[in-house]
Coordinates of C-alpha atoms and ligand atoms in Angstrom, one line a residue:
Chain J
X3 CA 10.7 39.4 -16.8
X4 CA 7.4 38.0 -15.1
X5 CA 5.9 41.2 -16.0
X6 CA 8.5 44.1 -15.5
X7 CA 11.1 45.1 -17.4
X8 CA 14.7 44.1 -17.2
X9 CA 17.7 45.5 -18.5
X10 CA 20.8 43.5 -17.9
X11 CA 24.3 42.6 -19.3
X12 CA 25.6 38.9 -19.3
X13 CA 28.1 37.4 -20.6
X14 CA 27.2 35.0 -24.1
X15 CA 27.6 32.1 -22.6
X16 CA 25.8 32.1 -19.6
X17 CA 22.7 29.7 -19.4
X18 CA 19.4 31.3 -18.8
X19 CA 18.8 29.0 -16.0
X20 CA 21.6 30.3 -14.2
X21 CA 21.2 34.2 -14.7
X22 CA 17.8 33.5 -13.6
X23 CA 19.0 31.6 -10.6
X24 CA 22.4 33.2 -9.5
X25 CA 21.9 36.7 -11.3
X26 CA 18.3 37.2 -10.4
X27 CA 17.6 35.1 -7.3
X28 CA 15.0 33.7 -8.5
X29 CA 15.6 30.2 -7.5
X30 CA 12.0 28.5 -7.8
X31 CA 12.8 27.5 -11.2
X32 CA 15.4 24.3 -10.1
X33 CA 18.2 22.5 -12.1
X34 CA 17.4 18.8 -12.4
X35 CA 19.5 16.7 -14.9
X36 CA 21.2 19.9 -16.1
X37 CA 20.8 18.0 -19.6
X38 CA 17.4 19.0 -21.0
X39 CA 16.2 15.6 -20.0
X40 CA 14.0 16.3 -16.8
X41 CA 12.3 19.6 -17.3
X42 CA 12.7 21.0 -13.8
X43 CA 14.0 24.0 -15.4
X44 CA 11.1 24.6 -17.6
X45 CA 9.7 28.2 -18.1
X46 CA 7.9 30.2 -20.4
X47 CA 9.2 32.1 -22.9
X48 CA 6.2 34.5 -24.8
X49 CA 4.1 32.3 -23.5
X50 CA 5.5 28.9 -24.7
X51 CA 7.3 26.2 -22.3
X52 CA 11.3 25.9 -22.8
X53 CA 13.6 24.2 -20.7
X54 CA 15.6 27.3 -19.5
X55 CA 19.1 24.8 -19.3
X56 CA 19.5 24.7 -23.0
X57 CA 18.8 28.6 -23.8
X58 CA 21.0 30.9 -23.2
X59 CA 20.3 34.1 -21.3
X60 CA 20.8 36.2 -24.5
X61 CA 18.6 34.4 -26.3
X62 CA 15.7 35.8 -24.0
X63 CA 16.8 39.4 -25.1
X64 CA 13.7 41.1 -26.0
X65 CA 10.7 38.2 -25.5
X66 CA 8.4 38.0 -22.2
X67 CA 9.5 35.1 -19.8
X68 CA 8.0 33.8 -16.9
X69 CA 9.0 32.3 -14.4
X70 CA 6.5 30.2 -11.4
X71 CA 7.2 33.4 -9.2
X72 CA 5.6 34.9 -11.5
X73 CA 2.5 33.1 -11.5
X74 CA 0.5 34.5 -8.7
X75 CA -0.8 37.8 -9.2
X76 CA -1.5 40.3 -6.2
X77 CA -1.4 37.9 -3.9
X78 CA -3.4 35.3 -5.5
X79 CA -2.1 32.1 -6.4
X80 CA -2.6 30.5 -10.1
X81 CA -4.9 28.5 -10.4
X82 CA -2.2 26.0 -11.5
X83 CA -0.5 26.5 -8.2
X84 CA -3.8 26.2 -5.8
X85 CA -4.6 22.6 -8.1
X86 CA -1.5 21.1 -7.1
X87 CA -2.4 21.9 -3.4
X88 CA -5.8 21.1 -3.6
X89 CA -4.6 17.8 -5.4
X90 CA -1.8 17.0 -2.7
X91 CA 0.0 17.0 -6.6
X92 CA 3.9 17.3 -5.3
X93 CA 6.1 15.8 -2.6
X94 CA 9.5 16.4 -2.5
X95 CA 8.2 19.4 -4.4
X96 CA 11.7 20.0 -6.6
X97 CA 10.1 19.0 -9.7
X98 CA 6.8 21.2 -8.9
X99 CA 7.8 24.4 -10.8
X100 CA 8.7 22.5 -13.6
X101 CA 5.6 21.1 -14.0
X102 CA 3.3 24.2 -13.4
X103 CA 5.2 26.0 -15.8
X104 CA 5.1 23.1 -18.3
X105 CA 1.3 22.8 -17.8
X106 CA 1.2 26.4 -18.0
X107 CA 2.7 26.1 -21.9
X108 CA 0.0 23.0 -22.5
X109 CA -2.8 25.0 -21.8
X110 CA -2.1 28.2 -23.4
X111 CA -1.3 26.0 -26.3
X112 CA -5.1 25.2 -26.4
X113 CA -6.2 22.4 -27.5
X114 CA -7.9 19.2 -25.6
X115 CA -6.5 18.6 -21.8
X116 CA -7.6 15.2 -21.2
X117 CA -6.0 12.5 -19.1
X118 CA -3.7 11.1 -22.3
X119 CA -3.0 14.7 -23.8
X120 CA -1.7 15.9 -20.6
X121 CA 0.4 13.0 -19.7
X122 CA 1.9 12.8 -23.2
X123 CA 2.2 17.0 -22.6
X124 CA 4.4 16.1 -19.8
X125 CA 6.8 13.8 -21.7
X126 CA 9.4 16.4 -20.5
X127 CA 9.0 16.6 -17.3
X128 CA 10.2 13.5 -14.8
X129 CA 9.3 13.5 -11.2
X130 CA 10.9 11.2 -8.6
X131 CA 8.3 11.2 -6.0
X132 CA 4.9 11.6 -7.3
X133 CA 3.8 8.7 -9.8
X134 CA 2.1 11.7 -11.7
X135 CA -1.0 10.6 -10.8
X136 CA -2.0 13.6 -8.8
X137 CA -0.1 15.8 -11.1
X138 CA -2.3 15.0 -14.0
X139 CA -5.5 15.3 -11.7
X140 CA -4.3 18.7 -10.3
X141 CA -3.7 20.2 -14.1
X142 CA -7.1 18.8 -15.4
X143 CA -8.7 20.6 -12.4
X144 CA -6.9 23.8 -13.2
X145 CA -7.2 23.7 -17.3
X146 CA -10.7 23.1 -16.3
X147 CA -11.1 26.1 -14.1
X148 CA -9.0 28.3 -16.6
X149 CA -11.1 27.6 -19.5
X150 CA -14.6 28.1 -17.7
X151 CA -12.8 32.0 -16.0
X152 CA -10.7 32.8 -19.5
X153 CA -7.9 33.7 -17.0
X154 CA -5.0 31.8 -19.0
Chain R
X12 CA 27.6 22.2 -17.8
X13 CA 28.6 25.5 -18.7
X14 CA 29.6 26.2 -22.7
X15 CA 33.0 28.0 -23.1
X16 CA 33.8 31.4 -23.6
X17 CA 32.3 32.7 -27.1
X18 CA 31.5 35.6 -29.2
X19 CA 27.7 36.0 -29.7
X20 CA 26.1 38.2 -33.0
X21 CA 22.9 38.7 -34.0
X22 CA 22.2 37.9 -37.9
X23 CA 19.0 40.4 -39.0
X24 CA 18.4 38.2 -42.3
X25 CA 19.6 34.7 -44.1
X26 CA 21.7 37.5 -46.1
X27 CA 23.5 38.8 -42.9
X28 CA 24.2 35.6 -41.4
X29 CA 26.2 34.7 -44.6
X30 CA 27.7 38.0 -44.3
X31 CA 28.7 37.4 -40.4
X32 CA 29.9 33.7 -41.0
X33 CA 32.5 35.4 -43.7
X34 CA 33.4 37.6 -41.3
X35 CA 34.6 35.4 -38.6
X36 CA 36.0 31.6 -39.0
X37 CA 35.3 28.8 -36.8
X38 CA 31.9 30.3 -36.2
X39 CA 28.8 28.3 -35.9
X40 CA 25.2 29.4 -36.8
X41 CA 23.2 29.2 -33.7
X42 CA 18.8 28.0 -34.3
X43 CA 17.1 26.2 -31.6
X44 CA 20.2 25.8 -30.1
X45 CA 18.8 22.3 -28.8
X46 CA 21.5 20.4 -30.3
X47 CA 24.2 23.0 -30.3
X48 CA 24.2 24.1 -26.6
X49 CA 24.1 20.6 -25.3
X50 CA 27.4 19.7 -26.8
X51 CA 28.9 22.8 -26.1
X52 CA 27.8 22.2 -22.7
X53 CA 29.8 19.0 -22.8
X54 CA 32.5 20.7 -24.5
X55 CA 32.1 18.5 -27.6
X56 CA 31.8 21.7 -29.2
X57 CA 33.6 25.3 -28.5
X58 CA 33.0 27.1 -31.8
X59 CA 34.6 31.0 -31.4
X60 CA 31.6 32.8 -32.4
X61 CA 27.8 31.7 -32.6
X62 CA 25.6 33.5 -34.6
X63 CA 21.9 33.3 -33.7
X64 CA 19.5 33.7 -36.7
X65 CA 17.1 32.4 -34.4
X66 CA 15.7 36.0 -34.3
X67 CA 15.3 35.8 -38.5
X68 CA 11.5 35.7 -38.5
X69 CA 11.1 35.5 -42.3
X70 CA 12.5 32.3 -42.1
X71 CA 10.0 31.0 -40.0
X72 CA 7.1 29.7 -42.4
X73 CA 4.8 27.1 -43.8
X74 CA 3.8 28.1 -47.4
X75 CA 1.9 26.5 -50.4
X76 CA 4.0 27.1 -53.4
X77 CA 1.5 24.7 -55.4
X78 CA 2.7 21.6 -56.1
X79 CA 4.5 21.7 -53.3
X80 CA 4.9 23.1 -49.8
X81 CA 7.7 25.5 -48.3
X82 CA 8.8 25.2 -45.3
X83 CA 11.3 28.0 -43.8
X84 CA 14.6 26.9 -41.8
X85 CA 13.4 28.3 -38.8
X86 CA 9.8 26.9 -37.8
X87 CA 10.0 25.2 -34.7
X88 CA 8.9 21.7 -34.3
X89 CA 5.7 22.7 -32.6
X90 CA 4.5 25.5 -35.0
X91 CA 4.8 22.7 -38.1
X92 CA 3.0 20.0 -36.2
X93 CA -0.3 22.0 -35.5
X94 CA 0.4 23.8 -39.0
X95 CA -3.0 23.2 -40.8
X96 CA -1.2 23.7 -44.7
X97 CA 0.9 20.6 -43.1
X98 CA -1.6 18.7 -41.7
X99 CA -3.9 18.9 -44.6
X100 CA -1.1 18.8 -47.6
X101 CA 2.0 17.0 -46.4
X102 CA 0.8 15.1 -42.9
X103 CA 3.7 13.3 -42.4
X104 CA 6.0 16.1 -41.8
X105 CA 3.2 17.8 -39.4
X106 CA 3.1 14.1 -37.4
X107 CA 6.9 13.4 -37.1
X108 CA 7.7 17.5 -36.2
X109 CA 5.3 16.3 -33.3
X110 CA 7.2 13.1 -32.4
X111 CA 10.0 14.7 -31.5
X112 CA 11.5 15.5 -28.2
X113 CA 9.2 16.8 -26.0
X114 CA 7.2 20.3 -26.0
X115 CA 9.8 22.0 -24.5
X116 CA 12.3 20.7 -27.5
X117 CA 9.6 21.1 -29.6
X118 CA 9.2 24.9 -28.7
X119 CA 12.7 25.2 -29.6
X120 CA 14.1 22.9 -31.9
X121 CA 13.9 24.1 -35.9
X122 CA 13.2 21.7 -38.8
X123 CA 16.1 23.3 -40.4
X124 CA 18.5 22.6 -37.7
X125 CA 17.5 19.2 -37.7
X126 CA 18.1 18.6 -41.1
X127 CA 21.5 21.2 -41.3
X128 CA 22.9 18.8 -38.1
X129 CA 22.4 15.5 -40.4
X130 CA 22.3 13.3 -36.7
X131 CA 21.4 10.1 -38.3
X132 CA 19.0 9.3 -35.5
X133 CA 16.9 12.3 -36.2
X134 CA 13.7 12.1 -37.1
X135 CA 13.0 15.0 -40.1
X136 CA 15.8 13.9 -42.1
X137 CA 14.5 10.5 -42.7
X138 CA 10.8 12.3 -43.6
X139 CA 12.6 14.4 -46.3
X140 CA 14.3 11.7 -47.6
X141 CA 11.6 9.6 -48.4
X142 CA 9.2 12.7 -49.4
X143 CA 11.9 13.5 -52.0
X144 CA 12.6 17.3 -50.7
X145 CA 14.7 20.0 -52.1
X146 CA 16.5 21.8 -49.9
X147 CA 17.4 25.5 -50.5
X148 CA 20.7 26.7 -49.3
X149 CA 22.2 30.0 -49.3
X150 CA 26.2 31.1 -49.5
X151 CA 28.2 34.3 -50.3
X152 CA 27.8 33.4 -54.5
X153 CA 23.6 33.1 -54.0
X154 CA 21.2 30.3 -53.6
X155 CA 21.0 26.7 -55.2
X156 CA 18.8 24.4 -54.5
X157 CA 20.1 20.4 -53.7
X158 CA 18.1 16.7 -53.5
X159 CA 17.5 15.4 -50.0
X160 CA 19.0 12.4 -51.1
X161 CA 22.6 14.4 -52.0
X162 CA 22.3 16.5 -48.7
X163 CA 23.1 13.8 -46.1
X164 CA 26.7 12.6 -46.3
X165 CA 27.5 11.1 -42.9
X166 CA 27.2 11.0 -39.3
X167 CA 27.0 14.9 -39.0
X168 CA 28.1 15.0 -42.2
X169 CA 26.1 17.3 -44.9
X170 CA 26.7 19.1 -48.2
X171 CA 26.9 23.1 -46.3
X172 CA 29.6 24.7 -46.7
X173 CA 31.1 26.9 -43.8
X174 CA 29.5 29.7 -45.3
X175 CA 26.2 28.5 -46.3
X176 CA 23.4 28.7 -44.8
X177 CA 20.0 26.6 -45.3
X178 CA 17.1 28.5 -45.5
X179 CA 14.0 26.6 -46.9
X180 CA 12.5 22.4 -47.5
X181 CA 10.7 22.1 -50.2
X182 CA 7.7 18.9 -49.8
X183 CA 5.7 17.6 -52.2
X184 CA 1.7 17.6 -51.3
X185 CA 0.8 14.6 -51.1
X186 CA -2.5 12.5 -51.0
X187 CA -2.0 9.2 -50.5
X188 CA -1.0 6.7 -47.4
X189 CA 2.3 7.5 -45.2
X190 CA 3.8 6.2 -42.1
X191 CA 6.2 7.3 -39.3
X192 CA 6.9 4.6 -36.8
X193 CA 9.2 5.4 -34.4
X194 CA 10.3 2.9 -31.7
X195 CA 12.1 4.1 -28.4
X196 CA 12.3 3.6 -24.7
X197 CA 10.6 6.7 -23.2
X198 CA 8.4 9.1 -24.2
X199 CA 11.1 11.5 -25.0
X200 CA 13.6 9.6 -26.6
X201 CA 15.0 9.4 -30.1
X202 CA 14.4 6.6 -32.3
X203 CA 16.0 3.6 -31.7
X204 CA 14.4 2.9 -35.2
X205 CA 12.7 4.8 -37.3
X206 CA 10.3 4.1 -40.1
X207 CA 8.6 6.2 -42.9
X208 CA 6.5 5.4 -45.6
X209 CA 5.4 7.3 -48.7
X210 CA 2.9 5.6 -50.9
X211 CA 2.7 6.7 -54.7
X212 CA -0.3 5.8 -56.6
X213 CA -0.4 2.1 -55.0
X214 CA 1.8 0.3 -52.5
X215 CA 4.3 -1.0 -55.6
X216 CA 5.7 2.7 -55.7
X217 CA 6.4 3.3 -52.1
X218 CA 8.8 5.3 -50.9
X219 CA 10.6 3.8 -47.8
X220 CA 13.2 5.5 -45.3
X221 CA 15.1 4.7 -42.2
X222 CA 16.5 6.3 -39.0
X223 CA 19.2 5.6 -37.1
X224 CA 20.1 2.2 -39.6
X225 CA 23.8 3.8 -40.4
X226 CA 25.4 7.1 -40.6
X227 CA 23.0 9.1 -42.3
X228 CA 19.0 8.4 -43.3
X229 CA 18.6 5.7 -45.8
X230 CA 16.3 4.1 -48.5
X231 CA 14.9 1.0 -47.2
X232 CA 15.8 0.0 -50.9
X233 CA 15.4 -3.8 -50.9
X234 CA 11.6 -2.9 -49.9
X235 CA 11.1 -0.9 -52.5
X236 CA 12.2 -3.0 -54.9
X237 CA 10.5 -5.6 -53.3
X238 CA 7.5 -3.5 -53.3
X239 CA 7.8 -2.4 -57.2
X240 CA 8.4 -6.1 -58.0
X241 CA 4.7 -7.2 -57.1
X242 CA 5.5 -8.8 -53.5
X243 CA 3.2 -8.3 -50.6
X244 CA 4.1 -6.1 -48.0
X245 CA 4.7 -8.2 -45.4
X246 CA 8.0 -10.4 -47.2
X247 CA 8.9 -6.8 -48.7
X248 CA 9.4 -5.4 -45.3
X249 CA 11.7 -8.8 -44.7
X250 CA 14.6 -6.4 -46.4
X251 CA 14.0 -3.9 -44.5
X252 CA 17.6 -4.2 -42.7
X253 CA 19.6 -5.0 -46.0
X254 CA 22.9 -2.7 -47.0
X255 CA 22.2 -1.3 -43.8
X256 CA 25.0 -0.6 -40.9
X257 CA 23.4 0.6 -37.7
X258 CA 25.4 1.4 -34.6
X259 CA 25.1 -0.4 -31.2
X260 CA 24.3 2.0 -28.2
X261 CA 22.9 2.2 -24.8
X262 CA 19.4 2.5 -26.8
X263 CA 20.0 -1.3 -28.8
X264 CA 22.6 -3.5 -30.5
X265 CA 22.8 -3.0 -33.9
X266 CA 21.5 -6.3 -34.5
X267 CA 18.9 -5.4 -31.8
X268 CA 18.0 -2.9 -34.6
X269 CA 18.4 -5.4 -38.0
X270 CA 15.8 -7.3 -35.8
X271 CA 13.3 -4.3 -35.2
X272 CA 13.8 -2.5 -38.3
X273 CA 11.4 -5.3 -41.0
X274 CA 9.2 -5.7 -37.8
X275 CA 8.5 -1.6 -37.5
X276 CA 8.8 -1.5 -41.8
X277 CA 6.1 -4.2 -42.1
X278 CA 3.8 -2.6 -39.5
X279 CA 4.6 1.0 -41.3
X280 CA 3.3 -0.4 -44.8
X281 CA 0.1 -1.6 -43.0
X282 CA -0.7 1.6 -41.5
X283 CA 0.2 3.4 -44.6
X284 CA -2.4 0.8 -47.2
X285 CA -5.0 1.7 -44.4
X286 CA -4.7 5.7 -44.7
Ligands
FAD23 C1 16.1 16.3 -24.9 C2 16.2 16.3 -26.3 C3 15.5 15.4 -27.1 C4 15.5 15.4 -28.4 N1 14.8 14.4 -29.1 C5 14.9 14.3 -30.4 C6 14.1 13.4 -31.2 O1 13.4 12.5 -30.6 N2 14.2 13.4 -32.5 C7 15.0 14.3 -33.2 O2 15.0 14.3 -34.4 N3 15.7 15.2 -32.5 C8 15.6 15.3 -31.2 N4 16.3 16.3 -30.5 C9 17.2 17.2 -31.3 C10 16.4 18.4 -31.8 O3 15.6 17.9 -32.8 C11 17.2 19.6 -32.3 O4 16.4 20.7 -32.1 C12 17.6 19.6 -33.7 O5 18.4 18.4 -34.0 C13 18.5 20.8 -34.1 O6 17.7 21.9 -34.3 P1 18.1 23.3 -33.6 O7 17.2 24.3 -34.3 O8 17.9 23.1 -32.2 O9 19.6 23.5 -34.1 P2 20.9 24.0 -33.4 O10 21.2 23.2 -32.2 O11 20.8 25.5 -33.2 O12 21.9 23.8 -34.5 C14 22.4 22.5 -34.8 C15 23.5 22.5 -35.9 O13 22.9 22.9 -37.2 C16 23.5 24.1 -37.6 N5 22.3 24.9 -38.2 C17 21.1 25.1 -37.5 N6 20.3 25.8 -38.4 C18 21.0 26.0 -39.5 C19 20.6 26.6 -40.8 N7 19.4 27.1 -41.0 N8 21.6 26.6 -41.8 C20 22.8 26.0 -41.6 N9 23.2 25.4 -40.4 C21 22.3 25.4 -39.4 C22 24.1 24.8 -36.4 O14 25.2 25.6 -36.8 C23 24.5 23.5 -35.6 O15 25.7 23.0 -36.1 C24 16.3 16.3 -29.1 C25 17.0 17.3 -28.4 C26 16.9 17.3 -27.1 C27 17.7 18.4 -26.3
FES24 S1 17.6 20.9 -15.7 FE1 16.9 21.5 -17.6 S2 15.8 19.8 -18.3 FE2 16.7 19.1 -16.4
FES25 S1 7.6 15.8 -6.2 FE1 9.6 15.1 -5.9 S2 10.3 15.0 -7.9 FE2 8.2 15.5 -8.2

C-alpha cells in the first residue's frame, strides 16, 4: 500500500474504494458516479489504472496499489502532480486524483502521449469543471518530463 | 452501492474452481468482476459465494497453436489489444479488446468473462462469432470444446453449466480484410451497434456479425448470402437488419438501430475490401 506493507482483515464484500477511504483514511482517492462511469476513483493496481469502485478490497490481496498520496516521494511532488499546477489543470479539483492516477497508468503503459492518445486515454475519466483542455496540456508536460528523467 | 453479504474463495487453478463451484451452490465465478460487481452492487445479483479465479495466472495467455491462436479465459482486454501474436495473426480481436470500455475496464475486464456473460451488446462475442471460434470449457467430467455459434443462447444466456468453467478461445489466423465498427454516444459506451467483418478469400465469402441486434450476437445472414450471391457490397449491406430483433433503450429505438445497422454494415465491408 503506496509503498509499505499492509496487513488487514475485511470483510468480502467491501469495495476497495471504501476500505481505502473509511478503513484507511485515505480520502484523496474520491467517489464520483459510484458506477465505474466517472473514474474519480481510479488508482493503480501493480502499476496499472483500475477504477477502485468495482474491485473489491480482497481482490487487492497481495498486488502493489497506489494511491495519489502516494505519489510524491520525500516531500517532492510527482511530476504529474506539479503539471497540473503549473498547467492551472483542475478546478473544483474532485476529479483531480482521478486523473493523475489515470495518466499515471497511460504513461507507464508506454507507448505515444500525444494530444489524441491522451484524450482517448482519458475516456474514463469525466470532469465537470475543466473542459480537459488544461488536463491534457498538464499530462503531455509531465509524460514529457518523465520520459526525458526515466522517473516513471 | 454496496454488494450483499458473500462468501469469498480463492480458486488456485481452472481444476480448483470446478472443484469449489461443486462444493457450494448458488456460487458464482468471479474474473474482472467488471460486470459482476456492478449488478451485485445494484443488487441484481446476490450470489452466496464468489469465487475469484482471477488470481489463476495460467489462464492468462495469447498463444499460437498454428493454424490458430489461443487465447486464455483470463487475459484482460488491455493485455490482448497490445498482444503482438494478436495484432499480427488475428487483428480483429487485438482492435475490438481495445474498443471496449475504457483503460480502467480494460485493465480489468477478461475476454473470457465477456464471452461466459453472453450480454448481447458486448463487443468480443460478436468477434468470435464471426471469426468462427471454439471455445474450451471445463466441468467436473473434463474438457469439451463447443462452436461459437452453439455457445450464445440468449440475453445472458450461454451453454455453461453451473459447474463449468471456460477456460480458452480458440481464433483462426487470419490474413485477409476485417472490420469492427462500433457506433455509440461517448467514448466509453457500449455499442449501440456493432459491426464485424471477416473476409475469406474475396468479399463473396464474408463473414458478417452483429451486436446488440437481438438477444445474443448474430449473423448478418442476408449479407452474406447477399455477398456469396455476386452482389456489391453496398445493396448487400441493405439486409443488414433482416431476422433481426434489437431492443429499444436509452442508447436508440430499435428501429433507430434497423436504421444504423446496413449504414455501419455497408461502411464495415468498405473498410474491410480496403485492408
Ligand atoms: C463502465 C463499463 C463499460 C463497459 N463497456 C463495455 C463495452 O463497451 N463493451 C463490452 O463488450 N463490454 C463492456 N463492459 C463490460 C466488460 O467488458 C466486462 O469486463 C465483461 O463483460 C465481463 O468480464 P469480466 O472479466 O469483468 O467478468 P466478471 O464480471 O467477473 O464475470 C461476468 C460473468 O461471467 C462469469 N464468468 C467470468 N469468467 C468466467 C469463466 N472463465 N468461466 C465461466 N464463467 C465466467 C461470471 O461468473 C459472471 O457471471 C463495460 C463494463 C463497464 C463497467
Ligand atoms: S466512482 Fe468509480 S468510476 Fe465513478
Ligand atoms: S476539476 Fe472539477 S470535476 Fe474536474
Amino acid at each position: 500500500m503506496n509503498g509499505a506493507r499492509l496487513e488487514a482483515e475485511v470483510e468480502p464484500r467491501q469495495l476497495l474504494v471504501y476500505f481505502l477511504r473509511d478503513n484507511l483514511n485515505l480520502t484523496g482517492t474520491t467517489v464520483g458516479c459510484d458506477t465505474t462511469s466517472c473514474g474519480a476513483c481510479t488508482i493503480l493496481v501493480d502499476g496499472k489504472s483500475v477504477k477502485s469502485c468495482t474491485m473489491l478490497a480482497v481482490q487487492a490481496d497481495g498486488t502493489e496499489v497506489t494511491t495519489i498520496e502516494g505519489m510524491a516521494k520525500d516531500g517532492e511532488l510527482h511530476p504529474l502532480q506539479r503539471a497540473f499546477h503549473d498547467n492551472h489543470a483542475l478546478q473544483c479539483g474532485y476529479c483531480t486524483p482521478g486523473m493523475i492516477m489515470a495518466a499515471a497508468g497511460l504513461i507507464q503503459r508506454g507507448g505515444d502521449m500525444s494530444e489524441d492518445d491522451i484524450r482517448l486515454g482519458l475516456e474514463g475519466n469525466l470532469c465537470r469543471c475543466t473542459g480537459y483542455h488544461n488536463i491534457v496540456k498538464a499530462i503531455q508536460q509531465a509524460a514529457g518530463e518523465m520520459k526525458s528523467s526515466a522517473t516513471v | 452501492m454496496i454488494p450483499a453479504p458473500f462468501d469469498y474463495e480463492v480458486a488456485e487453478s481452472a481444476e480448483h474452481a470446478v472443484e469449489l463451484l461443486g462444493q457450494h451452490d448458488d456460487a458464482k465465478l468471479l474474473a474482472g468482476g467488471h460486470s459482476l460487481l456492478p449488478l451485485m452492487k445494484l443488487r441484481l445479483a446476490s450470489p452466496s459465494v464468489l469465487i475469484d479465479i482471477g488470481r489463476v495466472s495460467d489462464l492468462s495467455y495469447v498463444r499460437d497453436a498454428g493454424d490458430r491462436i489461443a487465447i486464455g479465459a483470463l487475459t484482460c482486454y488491455e493485455d490482448a489489444h497490445f498482444d503482438e501474436t494478436l495484432k499480427s495473426s488475428c487483428p480483429i480481436v487485438a482492435h475490438a479488446a481495445g474498443e471496449v470500455g475504457d483503460p480502467q475496464v480494460r485493465n480489468r475486464g477478461t475476454i473470457g468473462g465477456s464471452v461466459a456473460h453472453g450480454d448481447p451488446a458486448s463487443d468480443i462475442p460478436t468477434i468470435m462469432l464471426a471469426l468462427n471460434a471454439e471455445f474450451v470449457v471445463r466441468g467436473p467430467t473434463g474438457e469439451r470444446t463447443i462452436a461459437a455459434a452453439d455457445f450464445f443462447k440468449g440475453v445472458f444466456e450461454v451453454d455453461l453449466a453451473p459447474q463449468e468453467i471456460l477456460t480458452e478461445m480458440r481464433v483462426p489466423k487470419t490474413s485477409s480484410g476485417w472490420s469492427y465498427l462500433k457506433f455509440h454516444h461517448r467514448a466509453q459506451d457500449w455499442a449501440t451497434v456493432g459491426v464485424a467483418v471477416v473476409l475469406g478469400d474475396g468479399s463473396n465469402n464474408a463473414s458478417v456479425a452483429l451486436t446488440s441486434m437481438g438477444e445474443r450476437p448474430l449473423r448478418a445472414q442476408g449479407v452474406e448470402e447477399a455477398l456469396a450471391a455476386g452482389e456489391d457490397p453496398a445493396s448487400a449491406a441493405r439486409r443488414a437488419a433482416e431476422g433481426t430483433n434489437p431492443v429499444s433503450d436509452p442508447m436508440g429505438s430499435s428501429e433507430y438501430r434497423r436504421q444504423i445497422a446496413p449504414v455501419l454494415t455497408r461502411r464495415a465491408l468498405e473498410e474491410a475490401l480496403s485492408r
